[in-house]
PDB file of C-alpha atoms in Angstrom:
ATOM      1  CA  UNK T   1      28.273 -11.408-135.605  1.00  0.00           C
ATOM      2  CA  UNK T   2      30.866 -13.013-138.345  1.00  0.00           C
ATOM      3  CA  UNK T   3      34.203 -14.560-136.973  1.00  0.00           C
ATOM      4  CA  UNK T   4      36.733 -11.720-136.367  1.00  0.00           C
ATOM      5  CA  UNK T   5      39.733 -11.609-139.220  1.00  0.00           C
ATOM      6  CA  UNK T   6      42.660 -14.246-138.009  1.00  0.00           C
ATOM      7  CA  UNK T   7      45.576 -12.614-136.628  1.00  0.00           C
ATOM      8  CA  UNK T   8      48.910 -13.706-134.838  1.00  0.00           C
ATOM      9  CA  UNK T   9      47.423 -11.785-131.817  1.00  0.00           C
ATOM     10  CA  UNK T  10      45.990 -13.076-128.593  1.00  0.00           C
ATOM     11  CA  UNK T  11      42.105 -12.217-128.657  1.00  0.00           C
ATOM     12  CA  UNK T  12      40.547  -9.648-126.532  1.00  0.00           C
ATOM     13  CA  UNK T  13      37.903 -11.538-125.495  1.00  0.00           C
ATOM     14  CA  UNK T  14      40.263 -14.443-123.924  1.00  0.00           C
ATOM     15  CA  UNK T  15      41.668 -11.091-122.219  1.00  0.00           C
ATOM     16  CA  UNK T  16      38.745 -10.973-120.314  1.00  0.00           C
ATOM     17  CA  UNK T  17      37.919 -13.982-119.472  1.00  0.00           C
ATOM     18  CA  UNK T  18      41.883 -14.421-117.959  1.00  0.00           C
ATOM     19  CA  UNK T  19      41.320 -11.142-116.066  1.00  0.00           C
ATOM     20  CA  UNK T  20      38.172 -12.881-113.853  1.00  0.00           C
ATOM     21  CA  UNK T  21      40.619 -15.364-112.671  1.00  0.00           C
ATOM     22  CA  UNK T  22      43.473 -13.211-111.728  1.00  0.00           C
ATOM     23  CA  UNK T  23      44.183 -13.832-107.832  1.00  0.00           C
ATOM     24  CA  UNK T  24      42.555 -11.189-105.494  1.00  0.00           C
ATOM     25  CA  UNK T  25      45.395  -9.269-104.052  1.00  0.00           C
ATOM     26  CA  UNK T  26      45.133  -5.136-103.478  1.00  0.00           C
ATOM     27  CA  UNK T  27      46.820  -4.852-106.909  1.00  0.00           C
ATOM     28  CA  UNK T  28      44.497  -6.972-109.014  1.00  0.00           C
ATOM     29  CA  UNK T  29      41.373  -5.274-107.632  1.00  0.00           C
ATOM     30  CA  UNK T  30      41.917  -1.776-108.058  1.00  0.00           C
ATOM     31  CA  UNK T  31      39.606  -0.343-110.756  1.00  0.00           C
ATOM     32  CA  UNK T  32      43.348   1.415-112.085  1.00  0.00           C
ATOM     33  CA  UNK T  33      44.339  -2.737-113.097  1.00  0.00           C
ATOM     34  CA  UNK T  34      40.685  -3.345-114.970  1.00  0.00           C
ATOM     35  CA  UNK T  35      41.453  -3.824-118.719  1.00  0.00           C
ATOM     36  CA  UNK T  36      39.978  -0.349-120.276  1.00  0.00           C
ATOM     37  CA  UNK T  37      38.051  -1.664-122.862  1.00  0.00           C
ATOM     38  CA  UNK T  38      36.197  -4.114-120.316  1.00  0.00           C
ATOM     39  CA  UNK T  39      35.617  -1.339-117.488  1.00  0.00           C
ATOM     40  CA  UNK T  40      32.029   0.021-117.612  1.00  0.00           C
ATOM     41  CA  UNK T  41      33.073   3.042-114.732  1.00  0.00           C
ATOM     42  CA  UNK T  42      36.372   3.998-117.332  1.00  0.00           C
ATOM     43  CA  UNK T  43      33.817   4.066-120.017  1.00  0.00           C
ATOM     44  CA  UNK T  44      31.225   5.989-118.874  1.00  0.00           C
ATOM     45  CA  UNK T  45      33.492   8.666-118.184  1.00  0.00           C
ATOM     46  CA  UNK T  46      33.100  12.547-119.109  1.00  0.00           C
ATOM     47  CA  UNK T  47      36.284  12.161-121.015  1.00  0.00           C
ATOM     48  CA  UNK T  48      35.100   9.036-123.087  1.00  0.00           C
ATOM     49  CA  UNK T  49      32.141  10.683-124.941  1.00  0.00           C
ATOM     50  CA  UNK T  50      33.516  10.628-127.693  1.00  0.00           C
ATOM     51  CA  UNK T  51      34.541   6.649-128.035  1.00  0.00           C
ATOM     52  CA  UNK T  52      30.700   6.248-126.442  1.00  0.00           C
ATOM     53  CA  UNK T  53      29.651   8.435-129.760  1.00  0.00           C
ATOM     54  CA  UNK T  54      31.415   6.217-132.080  1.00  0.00           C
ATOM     55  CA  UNK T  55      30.515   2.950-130.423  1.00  0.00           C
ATOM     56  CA  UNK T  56      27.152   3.543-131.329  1.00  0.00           C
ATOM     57  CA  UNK T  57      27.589   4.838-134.497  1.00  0.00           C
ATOM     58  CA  UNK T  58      29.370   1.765-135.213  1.00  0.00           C
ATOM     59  CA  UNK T  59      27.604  -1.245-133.856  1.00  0.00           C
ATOM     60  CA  UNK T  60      24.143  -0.724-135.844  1.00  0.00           C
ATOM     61  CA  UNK T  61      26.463   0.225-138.993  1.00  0.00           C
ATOM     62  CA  UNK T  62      28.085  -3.094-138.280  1.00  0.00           C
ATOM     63  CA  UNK T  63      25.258  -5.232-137.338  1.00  0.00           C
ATOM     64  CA  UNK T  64      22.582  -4.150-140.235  1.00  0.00           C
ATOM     65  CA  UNK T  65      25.798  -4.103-142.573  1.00  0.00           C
ATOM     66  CA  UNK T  66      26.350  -8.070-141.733  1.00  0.00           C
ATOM     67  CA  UNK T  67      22.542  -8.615-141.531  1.00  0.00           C
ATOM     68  CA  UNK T  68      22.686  -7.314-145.843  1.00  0.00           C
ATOM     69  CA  UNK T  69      20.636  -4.253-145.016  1.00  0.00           C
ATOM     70  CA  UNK T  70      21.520  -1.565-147.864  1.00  0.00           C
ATOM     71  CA  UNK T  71      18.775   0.730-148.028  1.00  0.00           C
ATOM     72  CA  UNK T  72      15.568   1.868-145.573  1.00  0.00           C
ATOM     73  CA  UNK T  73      11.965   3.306-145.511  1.00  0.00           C
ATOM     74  CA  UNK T  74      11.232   5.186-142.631  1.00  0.00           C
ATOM     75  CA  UNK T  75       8.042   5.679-140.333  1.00  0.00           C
ATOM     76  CA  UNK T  76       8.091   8.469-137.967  1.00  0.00           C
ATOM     77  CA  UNK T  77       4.712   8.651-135.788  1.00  0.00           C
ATOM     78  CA  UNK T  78       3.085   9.418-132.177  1.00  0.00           C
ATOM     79  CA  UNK T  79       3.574   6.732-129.425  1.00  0.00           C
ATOM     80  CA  UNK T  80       0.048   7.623-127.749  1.00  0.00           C
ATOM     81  CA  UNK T  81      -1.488   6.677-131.229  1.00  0.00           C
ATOM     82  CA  UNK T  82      -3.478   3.435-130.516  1.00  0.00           C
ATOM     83  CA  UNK T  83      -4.586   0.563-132.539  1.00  0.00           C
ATOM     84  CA  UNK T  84      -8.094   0.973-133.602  1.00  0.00           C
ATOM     85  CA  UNK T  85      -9.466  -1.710-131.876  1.00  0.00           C
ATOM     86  CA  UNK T  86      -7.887  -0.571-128.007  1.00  0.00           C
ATOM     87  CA  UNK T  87      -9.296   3.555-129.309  1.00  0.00           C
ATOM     88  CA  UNK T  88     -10.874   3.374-126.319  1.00  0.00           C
ATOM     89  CA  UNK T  89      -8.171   3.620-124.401  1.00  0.00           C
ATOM     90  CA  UNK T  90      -6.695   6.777-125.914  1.00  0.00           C
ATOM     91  CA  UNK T  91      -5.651   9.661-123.412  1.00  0.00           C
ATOM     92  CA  UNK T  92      -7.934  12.078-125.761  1.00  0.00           C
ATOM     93  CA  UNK T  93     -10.763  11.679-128.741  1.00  0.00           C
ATOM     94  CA  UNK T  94      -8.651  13.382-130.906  1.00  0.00           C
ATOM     95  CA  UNK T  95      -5.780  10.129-130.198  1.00  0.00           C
ATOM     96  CA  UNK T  96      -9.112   8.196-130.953  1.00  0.00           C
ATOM     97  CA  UNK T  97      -9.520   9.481-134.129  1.00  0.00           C
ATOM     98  CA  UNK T  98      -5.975   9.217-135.088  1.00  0.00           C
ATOM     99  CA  UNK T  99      -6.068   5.577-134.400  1.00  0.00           C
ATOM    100  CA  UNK T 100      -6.982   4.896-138.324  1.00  0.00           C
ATOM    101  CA  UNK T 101      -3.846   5.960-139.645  1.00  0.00           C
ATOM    102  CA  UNK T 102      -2.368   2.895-136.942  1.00  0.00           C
ATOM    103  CA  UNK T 103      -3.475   0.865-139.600  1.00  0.00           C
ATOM    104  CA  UNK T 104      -2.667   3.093-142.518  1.00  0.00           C
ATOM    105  CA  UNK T 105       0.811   2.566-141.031  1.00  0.00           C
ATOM    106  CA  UNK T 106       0.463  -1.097-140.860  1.00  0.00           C
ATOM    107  CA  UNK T 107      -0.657  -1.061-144.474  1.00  0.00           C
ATOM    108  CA  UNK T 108       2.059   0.801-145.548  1.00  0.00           C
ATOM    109  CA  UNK T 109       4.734  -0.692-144.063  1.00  0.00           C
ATOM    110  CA  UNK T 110       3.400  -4.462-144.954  1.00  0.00           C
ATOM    111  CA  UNK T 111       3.104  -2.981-148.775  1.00  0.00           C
ATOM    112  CA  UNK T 112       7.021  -1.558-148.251  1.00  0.00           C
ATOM    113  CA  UNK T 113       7.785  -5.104-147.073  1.00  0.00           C
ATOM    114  CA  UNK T 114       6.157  -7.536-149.798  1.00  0.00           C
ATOM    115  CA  UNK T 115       8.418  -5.496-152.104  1.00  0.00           C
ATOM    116  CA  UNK T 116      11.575  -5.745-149.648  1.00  0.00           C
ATOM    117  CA  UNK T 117      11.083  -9.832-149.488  1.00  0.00           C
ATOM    118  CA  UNK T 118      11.901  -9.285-153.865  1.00  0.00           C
ATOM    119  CA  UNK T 119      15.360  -8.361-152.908  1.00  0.00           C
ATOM    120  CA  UNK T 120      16.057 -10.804-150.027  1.00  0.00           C
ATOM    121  CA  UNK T 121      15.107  -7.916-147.465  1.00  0.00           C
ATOM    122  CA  UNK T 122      18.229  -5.551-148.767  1.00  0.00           C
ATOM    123  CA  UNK T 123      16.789  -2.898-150.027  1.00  0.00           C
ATOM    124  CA  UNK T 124      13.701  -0.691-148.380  1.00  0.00           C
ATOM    125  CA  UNK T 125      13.238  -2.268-145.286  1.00  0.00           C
ATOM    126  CA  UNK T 126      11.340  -0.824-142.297  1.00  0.00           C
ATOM    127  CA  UNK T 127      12.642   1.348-139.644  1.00  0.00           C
ATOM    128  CA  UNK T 128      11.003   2.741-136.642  1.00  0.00           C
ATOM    129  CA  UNK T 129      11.722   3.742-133.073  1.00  0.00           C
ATOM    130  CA  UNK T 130      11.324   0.724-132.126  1.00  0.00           C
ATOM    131  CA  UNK T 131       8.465   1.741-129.555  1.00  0.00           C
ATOM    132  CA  UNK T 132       4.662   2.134-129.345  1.00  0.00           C
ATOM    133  CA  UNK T 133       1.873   3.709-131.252  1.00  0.00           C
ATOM    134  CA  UNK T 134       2.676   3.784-135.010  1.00  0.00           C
ATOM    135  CA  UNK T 135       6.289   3.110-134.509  1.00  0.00           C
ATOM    136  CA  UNK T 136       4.231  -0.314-133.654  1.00  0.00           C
ATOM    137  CA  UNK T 137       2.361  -0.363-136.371  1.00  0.00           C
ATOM    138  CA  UNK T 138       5.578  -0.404-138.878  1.00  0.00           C
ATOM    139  CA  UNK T 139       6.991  -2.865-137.678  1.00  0.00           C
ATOM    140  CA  UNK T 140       3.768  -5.071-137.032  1.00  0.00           C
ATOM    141  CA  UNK T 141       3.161  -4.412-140.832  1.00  0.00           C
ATOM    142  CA  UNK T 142       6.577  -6.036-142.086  1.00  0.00           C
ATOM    143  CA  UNK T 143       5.914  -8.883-140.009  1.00  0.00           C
ATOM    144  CA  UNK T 144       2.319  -9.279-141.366  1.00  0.00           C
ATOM    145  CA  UNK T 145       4.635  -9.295-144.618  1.00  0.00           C
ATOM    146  CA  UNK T 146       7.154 -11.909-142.855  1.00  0.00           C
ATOM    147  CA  UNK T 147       9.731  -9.942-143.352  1.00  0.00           C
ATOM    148  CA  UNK T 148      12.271  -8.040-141.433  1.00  0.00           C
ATOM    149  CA  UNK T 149      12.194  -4.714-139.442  1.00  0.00           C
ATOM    150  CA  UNK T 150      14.181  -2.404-137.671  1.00  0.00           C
ATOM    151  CA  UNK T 151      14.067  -0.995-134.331  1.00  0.00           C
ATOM    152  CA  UNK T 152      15.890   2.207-133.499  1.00  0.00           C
ATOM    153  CA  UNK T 153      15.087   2.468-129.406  1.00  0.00           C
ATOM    154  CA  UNK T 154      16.393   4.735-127.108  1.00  0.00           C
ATOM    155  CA  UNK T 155      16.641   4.760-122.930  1.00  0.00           C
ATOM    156  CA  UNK T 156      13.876   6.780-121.771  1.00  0.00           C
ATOM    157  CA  UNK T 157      13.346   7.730-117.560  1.00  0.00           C
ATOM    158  CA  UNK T 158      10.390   5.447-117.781  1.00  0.00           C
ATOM    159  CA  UNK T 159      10.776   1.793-118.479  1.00  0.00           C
ATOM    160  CA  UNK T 160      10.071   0.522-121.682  1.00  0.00           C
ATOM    161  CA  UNK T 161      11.031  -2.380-124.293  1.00  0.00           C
ATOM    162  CA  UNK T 162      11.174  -2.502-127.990  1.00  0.00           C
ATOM    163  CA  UNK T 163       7.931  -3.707-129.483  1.00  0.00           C
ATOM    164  CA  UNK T 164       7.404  -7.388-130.120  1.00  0.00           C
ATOM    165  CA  UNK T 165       7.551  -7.166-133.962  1.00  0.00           C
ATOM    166  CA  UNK T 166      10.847  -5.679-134.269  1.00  0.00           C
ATOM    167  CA  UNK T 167      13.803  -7.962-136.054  1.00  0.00           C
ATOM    168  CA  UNK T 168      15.317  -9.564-132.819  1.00  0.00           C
ATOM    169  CA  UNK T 169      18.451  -9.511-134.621  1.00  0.00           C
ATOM    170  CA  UNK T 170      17.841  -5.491-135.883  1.00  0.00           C
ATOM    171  CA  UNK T 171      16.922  -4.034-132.969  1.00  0.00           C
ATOM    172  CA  UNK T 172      19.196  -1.425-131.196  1.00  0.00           C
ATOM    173  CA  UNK T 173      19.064   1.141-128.004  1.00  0.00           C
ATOM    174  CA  UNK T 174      20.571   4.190-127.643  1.00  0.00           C
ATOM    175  CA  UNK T 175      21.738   6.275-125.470  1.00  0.00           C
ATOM    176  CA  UNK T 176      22.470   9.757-127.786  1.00  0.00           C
ATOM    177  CA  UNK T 177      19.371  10.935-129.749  1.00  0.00           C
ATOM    178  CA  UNK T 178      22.099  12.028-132.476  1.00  0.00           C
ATOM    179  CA  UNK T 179      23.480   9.139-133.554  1.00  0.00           C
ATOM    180  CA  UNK T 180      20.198   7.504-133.480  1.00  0.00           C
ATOM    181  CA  UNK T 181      18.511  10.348-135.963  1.00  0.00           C
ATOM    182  CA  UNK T 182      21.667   9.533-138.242  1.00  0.00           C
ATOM    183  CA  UNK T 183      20.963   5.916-138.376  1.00  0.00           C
ATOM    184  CA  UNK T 184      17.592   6.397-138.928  1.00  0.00           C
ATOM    185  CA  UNK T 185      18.063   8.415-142.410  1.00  0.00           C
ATOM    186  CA  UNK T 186      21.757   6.577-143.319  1.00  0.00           C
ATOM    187  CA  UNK T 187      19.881   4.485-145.588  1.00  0.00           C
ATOM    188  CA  UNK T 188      16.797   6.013-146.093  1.00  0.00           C
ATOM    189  CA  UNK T 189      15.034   6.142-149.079  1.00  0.00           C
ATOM    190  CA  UNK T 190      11.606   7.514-148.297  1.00  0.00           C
ATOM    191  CA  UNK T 191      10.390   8.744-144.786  1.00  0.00           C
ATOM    192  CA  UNK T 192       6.830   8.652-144.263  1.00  0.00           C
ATOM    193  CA  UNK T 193       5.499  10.698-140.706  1.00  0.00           C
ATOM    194  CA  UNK T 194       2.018  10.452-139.126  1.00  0.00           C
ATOM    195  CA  UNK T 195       0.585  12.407-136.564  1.00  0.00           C
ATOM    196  CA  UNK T 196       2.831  12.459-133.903  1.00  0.00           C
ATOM    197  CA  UNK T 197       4.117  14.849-131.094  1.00  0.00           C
ATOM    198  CA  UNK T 198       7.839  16.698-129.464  1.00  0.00           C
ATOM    199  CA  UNK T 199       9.061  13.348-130.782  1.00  0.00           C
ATOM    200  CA  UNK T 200       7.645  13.229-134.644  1.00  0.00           C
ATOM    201  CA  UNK T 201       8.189  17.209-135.088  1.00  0.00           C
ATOM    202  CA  UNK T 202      11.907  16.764-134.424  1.00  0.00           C
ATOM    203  CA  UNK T 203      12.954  14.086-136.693  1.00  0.00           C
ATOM    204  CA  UNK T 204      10.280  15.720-139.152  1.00  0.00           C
ATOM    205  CA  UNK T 205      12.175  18.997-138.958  1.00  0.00           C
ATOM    206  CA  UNK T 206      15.579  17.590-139.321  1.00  0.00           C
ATOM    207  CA  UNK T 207      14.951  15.737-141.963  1.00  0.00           C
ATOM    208  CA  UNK T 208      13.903  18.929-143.753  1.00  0.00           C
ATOM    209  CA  UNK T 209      16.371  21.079-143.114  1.00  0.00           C
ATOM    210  CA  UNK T 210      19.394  18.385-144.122  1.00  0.00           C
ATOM    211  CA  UNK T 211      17.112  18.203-147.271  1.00  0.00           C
ATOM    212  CA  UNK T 212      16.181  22.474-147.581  1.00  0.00           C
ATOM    213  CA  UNK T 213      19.697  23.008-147.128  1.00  0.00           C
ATOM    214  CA  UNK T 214      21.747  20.457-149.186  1.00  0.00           C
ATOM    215  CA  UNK T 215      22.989  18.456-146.956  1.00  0.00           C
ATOM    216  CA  UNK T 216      21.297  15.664-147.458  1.00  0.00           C
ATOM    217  CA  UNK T 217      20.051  14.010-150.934  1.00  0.00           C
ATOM    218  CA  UNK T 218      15.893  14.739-152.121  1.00  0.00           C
ATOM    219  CA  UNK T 219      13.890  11.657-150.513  1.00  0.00           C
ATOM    220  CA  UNK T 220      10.277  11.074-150.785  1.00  0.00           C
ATOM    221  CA  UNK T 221       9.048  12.898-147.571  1.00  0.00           C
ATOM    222  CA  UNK T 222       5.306  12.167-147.167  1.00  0.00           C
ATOM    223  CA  UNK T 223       3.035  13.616-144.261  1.00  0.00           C
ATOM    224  CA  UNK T 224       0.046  11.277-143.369  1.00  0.00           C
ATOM    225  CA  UNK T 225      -2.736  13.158-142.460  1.00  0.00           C
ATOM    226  CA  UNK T 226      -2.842  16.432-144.379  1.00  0.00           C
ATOM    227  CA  UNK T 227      -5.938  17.698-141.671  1.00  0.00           C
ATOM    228  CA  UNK T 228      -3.411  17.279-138.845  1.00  0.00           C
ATOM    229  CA  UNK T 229      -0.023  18.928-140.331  1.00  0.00           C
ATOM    230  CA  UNK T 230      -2.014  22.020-141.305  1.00  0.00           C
ATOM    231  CA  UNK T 231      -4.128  22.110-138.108  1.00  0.00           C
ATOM    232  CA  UNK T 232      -0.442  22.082-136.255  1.00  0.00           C
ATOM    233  CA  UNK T 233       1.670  23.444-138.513  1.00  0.00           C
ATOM    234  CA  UNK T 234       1.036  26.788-140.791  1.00  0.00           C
ATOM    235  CA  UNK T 235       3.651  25.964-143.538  1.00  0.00           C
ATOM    236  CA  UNK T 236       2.395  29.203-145.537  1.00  0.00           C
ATOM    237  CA  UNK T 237       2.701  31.453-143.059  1.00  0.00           C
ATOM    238  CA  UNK T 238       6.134  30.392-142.855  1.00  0.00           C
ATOM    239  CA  UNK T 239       6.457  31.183-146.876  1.00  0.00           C
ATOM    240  CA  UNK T 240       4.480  34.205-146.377  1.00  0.00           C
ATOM    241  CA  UNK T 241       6.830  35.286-144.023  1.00  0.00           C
ATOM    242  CA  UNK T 242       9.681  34.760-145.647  1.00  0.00           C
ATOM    243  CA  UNK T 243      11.278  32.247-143.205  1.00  0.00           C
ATOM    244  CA  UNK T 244      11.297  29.167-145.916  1.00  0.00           C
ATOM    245  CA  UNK T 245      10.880  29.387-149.347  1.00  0.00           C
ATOM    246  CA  UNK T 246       8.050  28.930-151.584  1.00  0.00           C
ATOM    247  CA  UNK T 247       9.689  25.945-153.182  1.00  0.00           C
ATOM    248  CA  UNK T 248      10.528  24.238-149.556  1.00  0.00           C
ATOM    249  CA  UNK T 249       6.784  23.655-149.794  1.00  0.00           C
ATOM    250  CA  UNK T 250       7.803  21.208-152.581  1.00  0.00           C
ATOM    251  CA  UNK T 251       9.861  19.366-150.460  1.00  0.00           C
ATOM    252  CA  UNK T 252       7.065  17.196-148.626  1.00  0.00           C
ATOM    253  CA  UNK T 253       3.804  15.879-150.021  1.00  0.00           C
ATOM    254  CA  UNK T 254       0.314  15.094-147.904  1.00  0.00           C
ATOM    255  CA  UNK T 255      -0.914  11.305-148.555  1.00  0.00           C
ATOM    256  CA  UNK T 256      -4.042   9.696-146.988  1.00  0.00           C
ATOM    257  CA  UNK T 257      -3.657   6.129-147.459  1.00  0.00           C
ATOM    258  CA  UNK T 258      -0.783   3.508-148.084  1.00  0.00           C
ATOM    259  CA  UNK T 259      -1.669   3.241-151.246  1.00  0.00           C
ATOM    260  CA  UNK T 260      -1.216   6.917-152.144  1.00  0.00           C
ATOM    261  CA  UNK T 261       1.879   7.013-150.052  1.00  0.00           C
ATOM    262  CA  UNK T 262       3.475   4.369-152.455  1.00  0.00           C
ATOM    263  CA  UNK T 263       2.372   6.101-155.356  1.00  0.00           C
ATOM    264  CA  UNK T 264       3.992   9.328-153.944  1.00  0.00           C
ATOM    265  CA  UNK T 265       7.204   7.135-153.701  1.00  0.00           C
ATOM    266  CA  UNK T 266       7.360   6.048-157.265  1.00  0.00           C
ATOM    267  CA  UNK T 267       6.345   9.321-158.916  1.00  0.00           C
ATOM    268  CA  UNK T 268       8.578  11.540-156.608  1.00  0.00           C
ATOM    269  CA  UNK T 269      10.463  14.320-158.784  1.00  0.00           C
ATOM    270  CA  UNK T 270      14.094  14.829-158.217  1.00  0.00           C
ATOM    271  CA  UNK T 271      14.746  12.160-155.662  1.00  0.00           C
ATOM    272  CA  UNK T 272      18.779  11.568-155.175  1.00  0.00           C
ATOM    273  CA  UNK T 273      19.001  15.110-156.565  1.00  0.00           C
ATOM    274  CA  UNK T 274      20.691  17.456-153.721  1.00  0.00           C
ATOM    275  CA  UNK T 275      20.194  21.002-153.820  1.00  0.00           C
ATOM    276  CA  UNK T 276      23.243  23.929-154.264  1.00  0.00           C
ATOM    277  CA  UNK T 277      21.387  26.556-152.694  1.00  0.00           C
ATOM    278  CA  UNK T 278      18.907  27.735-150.635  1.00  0.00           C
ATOM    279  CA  UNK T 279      15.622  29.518-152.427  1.00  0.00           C
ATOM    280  CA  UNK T 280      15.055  32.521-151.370  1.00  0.00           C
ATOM    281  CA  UNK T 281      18.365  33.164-148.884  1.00  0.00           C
ATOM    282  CA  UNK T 282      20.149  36.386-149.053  1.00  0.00           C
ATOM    283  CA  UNK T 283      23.692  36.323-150.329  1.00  0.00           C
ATOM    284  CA  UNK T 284      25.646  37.722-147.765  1.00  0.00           C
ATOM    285  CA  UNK T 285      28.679  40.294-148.743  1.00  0.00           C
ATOM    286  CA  UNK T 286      31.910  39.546-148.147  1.00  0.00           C
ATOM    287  CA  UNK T 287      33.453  41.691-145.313  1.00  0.00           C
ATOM    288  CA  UNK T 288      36.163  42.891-147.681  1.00  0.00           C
ATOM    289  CA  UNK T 289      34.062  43.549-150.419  1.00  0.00           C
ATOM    290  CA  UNK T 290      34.712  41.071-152.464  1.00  0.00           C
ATOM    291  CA  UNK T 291      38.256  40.314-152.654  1.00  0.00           C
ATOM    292  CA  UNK T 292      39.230  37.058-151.811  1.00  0.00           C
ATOM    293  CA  UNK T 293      43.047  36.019-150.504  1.00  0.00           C
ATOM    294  CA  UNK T 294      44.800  32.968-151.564  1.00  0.00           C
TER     295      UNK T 294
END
């Protein structure tokens, strides 16, 4: 982290270290006497959500601000997916199958990378979750690349550890699945998902719905593995049913390969474009017909 900003005021940190050597009378160790922001029981109280919210919105907008990083590609993807050579190890053969698009991943994300060293690692870098499976594979790609990677973990029941190729320096854990689903598309310039499960769907279906419903800008959104998505997913019957749009079919596109995937990227139509309106919604009346007050 860079120096903090000189000022004519003593510095927290010195705070702390002073408050380990007060002398040990009733007064001194009462939790009431701890300094607040150095008191992990204070902190982790019901009432301090909210500063625990912004602390870690901050300290990856800090960090990857300080590290130069401006914009991201993102790789959403199953944690059971294995790397083809360990496919026989997967739970299932249909995890055995999926074990190609490991590599496609790989592939992808090393391609993403070559491109990110042009621009001193700035612009498009790779972001996963920072765990197994293909979020693995991203970030095993970039460093295949030598270049740079983000990690986006989270504490899970089970122990676990960010992968080994993550940026030492760019990898974070979190506690609130929120703030970590906003730092994953912050930056994000293109989001490419693979197979994945509970996991992949929801960050898949947030992502479209910021995008469906204008709150986000239009990103390349590409789906690896178009025999998967339709096997789980029956988009048209959606659109058939009137529950999306026709057009909100437009607002993802299948890709095999890395290669396709990139090509997707460059030719995507209306990227940074944000929509006003939803296709297809029903306008809904006003209550008092129309008038409006002032």
């Amino acid at each position: 982290m860079e120096d903090e900003p000189s000022h004519p005021f003593r510095n927290a940190r010195e705070d702390i270290e002073s408050a380990r050597h007060t002398p040990a009378t009733p007064q001194a160790l009462s939790p009431s006497y701890r300094l607040a922001f150095a008191d992990p029981d204070f902190l982790c109280r019901d009432e301090l959500r909210p500063v625990r919210l912004q602390l870690e919105l901050l300290k990856p907008e800090i960090l990857m601000a300080e590290y130069g990083v401006k914009s991201t590609v993102v790789l959403f993807g199953g944690a059971r997916i294995p790397e083809p050579s360990l496919r026989h190890s997967a739970l299932t053969p249909t995890l055995a199958e999926l074990s190609r698009y490991y590599d496609e991943a790989r592939e992808f994300a090393r391609l993403v990378t070559q491109r990110a060293r042009q621009n001193d690692h700035r612009e498009h870098v790779i972001v996963t979750g920072g765990g197994p499976g293909v979020m693995e594979a991203g970030n095993r790609g970039a460093a295949d690349a030598g270049g740079v990677s983000i990690g986006l973990n989270i504490v899970l029941p089970h122990e676990q550890a960010p992968n080994r190729y993550v940026t030492p320096e760019l990898s974070f854990n979190f506690h609130y699945f929120g703030i970590r689903k906003m730092h994953f598309l912050l930056r994000a310039k293109a989001v490419a998902v693979f197979p994945g499960g509970f996991g992949t769907f929801d960050e898949l279906f947030e992502t479209l719905t910021l995008i469906q419903t204008g709150r986000m800008e239009r990103i390349p959104l590409l789906l690896f593995g178009r025999e998967f998505w339709d096997r789980v997913v029956n988009w048209q019957a959606l659109a058939e049913a009137g529950t999306i749009a026709p057009e909100d079919l437009e607002l993802f596109r299948y890709v095999e390969t890395a290669a396709e995937a990139l090509e997707a990227i460059e030719s995507w139509e209306g990227a940074g474009q944000r929509r006003t309106g939803i296709p297809g919604r029903a306008v809904q009346p006003a209550v008092d017909g129309g008038r409006r007050g002032g």
